[in-house]
CSV table of C-alpha atoms in Angstrom, one decimal:
chain,number,residue,atom,x,y,z
A,1,MET,CA,0.4,0.6,0.0
A,2,GLU,CA,0.9,3.7,-0.1
A,3,GLY,CA,1.1,5.2,2.5
A,4,TYR,CA,-0.4,8.7,3.1
A,5,ASN,CA,3.4,10.1,3.4
A,6,GLY,CA,4.5,9.7,-0.1
A,7,TYR,CA,6.2,5.5,1.3
A,8,TRP,CA,5.9,1.7,0.8
A,9,TYR,CA,4.0,-1.1,2.6
A,10,TYR,CA,3.9,-4.4,1.8
A,11,VAL,CA,1.0,-6.3,3.1
A,12,ARG,CA,2.2,-10.2,2.8
A,13,GLY,CA,-1.2,-10.7,4.7
A,14,SER,CA,-3.8,-10.3,7.5
A,15,ALA,CA,-3.0,-12.0,10.6
A,16,GLN,CA,-4.4,-10.2,13.8
A,17,VAL,CA,-1.3,-9.6,16.0
A,18,PRO,CA,-1.9,-8.7,20.1
A,19,VAL,CA,-3.1,-5.9,22.2
A,20,GLY,CA,0.6,-4.2,23.0
A,21,SER,CA,1.4,-5.3,19.7
A,22,GLY,CA,3.0,-2.0,17.3
A,23,VAL,CA,0.8,-0.7,14.8
A,24,CYS,CA,0.7,2.0,12.1
A,25,ARG,CA,-2.0,4.1,10.2
A,26,SER,CA,-2.1,5.7,7.4
A,27,GLY,CA,-4.9,9.1,6.3
A,28,SER,CA,-5.0,11.3,4.2
A,29,THR,CA,-5.1,14.6,7.1
A,30,THR,CA,-1.6,13.8,8.9
A,31,GLY,CA,0.2,11.1,7.0
A,32,MET,CA,1.4,8.3,8.6
A,33,TRP,CA,1.5,7.4,12.9
A,34,CYS,CA,2.2,4.7,14.7
A,35,ASN,CA,2.1,3.9,18.1
A,36,TYR,CA,-0.2,0.9,20.6
A,37,ILE,CA,-2.8,-1.8,20.7
A,38,GLN,CA,-4.3,-0.5,23.2
A,39,ALA,CA,-7.7,-3.1,23.7
A,40,ARG,CA,-10.0,-5.2,21.2
A,41,ASN,CA,-13.9,-5.3,21.6
A,42,GLN,CA,-15.2,-2.3,21.9
A,43,THR,CA,-18.1,0.2,22.1
A,44,VAL,CA,-18.0,3.7,19.8
A,45,ASN,CA,-20.8,6.1,20.3
A,46,TYR,CA,-19.8,8.5,17.6
A,47,PRO,CA,-22.2,11.8,16.9
A,48,GLN,CA,-23.7,10.0,14.0
A,49,GLY,CA,-24.0,6.8,16.2
A,50,VAL,CA,-23.8,3.2,18.0
A,51,VAL,CA,-20.2,1.3,16.4
A,52,TYR,CA,-19.7,-2.1,18.2
A,53,ASN,CA,-16.3,-4.0,18.5
A,54,LEU,CA,-13.6,-2.1,17.3
A,55,THR,CA,-9.9,-1.6,18.6
A,56,ARG,CA,-8.3,0.2,20.0
A,57,THR,CA,-5.3,2.4,19.7
A,58,ASN,CA,-2.8,5.5,20.7
A,59,VAL,CA,-2.8,6.1,16.8
A,60,CYS,CA,-2.7,9.7,17.0
A,61,ALA,CA,-6.0,10.8,14.2
A,62,GLN,CA,-7.2,14.3,13.1
A,63,PRO,CA,-10.1,14.8,11.2
A,64,GLY,CA,-9.8,13.2,7.3
A,65,ASP,CA,-8.2,10.1,8.5
A,66,SER,CA,-11.6,8.1,8.8
A,67,GLY,CA,-11.6,5.1,5.9
A,68,GLY,CA,-7.4,5.0,5.8
A,69,SER,CA,-5.7,1.7,6.6
A,70,SER,CA,-4.0,0.4,9.7
A,71,LEU,CA,-1.0,-2.6,9.7
A,72,SER,CA,1.6,-4.1,12.4
A,73,SER,CA,5.1,-5.0,10.6
A,74,ASN,CA,3.5,-6.4,7.3
A,75,GLN,CA,0.6,-7.0,8.2
A,76,ALA,CA,-3.0,-5.4,7.7
A,77,GLN,CA,-5.4,-4.8,10.3
A,78,GLY,CA,-8.3,-2.4,9.9
A,79,VAL,CA,-9.9,1.2,7.9
A,80,THR,CA,-9.6,4.1,10.7
A,81,SER,CA,-12.4,4.4,12.4
A,82,GLY,CA,-12.7,7.5,14.2
A,83,GLY,CA,-11.7,8.9,17.8
A,84,SER,CA,-10.2,12.1,20.1
A,85,GLY,CA,-7.7,14.1,20.3
A,86,ASN,CA,-4.8,15.3,17.7
A,87,CYS,CA,-1.7,14.3,16.3
A,88,SER,CA,-0.1,17.3,18.5
A,89,THR,CA,-0.7,16.3,21.7
A,90,GLY,CA,-1.7,12.8,21.3
A,91,GLY,CA,-5.2,10.7,20.4
A,92,THR,CA,-7.1,7.9,20.7
A,93,THR,CA,-7.9,5.9,17.3
A,94,TYR,CA,-10.3,3.1,16.6
A,95,TYR,CA,-10.9,0.9,13.8
A,96,GLN,CA,-12.1,-2.2,12.6
A,97,GLU,CA,-10.6,-5.3,12.0
A,98,VAL,CA,-10.4,-6.3,8.7
A,99,ASN,CA,-10.6,-9.8,7.9
A,100,PRO,CA,-14.7,-9.7,9.5
A,101,ILE,CA,-14.9,-6.4,6.9
A,102,LEU,CA,-13.7,-8.9,3.8
A,103,SER,CA,-15.2,-11.7,5.7
A,104,ALA,CA,-18.9,-10.2,5.9
A,105,TYR,CA,-18.3,-9.1,1.9
A,106,GLY,CA,-17.5,-12.3,0.8
A,107,LEU,CA,-13.5,-11.1,-0.2
A,108,SER,CA,-10.0,-12.5,-0.2
A,109,LEU,CA,-6.9,-9.8,0.7
A,110,ILE,CA,-5.0,-10.8,-3.1
A,111,LEU,CA,-0.9,-9.5,-2.7
A,112,THR,CA,0.7,-9.5,-5.1
């Protein structure tokens, strides 16, 4: 995948990594930022409604970063859902795990 910072990141699969693992996310507003996975199966009450089964990280994000990809090492992890804070002071970001998304729509991750 090409990160918003212009670098290429090679994805070799979508194995879920454990809580405490490093994770990076790419967003159109802030580019590539990294930190750690804090918890899984989180429920988040956004102004638009409640979303279940999200993964919480302490990676920063800002408006416009939603929909960007998250990865750990060379494994796809998820799609940024939202969060709080900013990339100047830090924050919390949630993502939807990629494997349930692929499964729900009968999709496969294509690796080249």
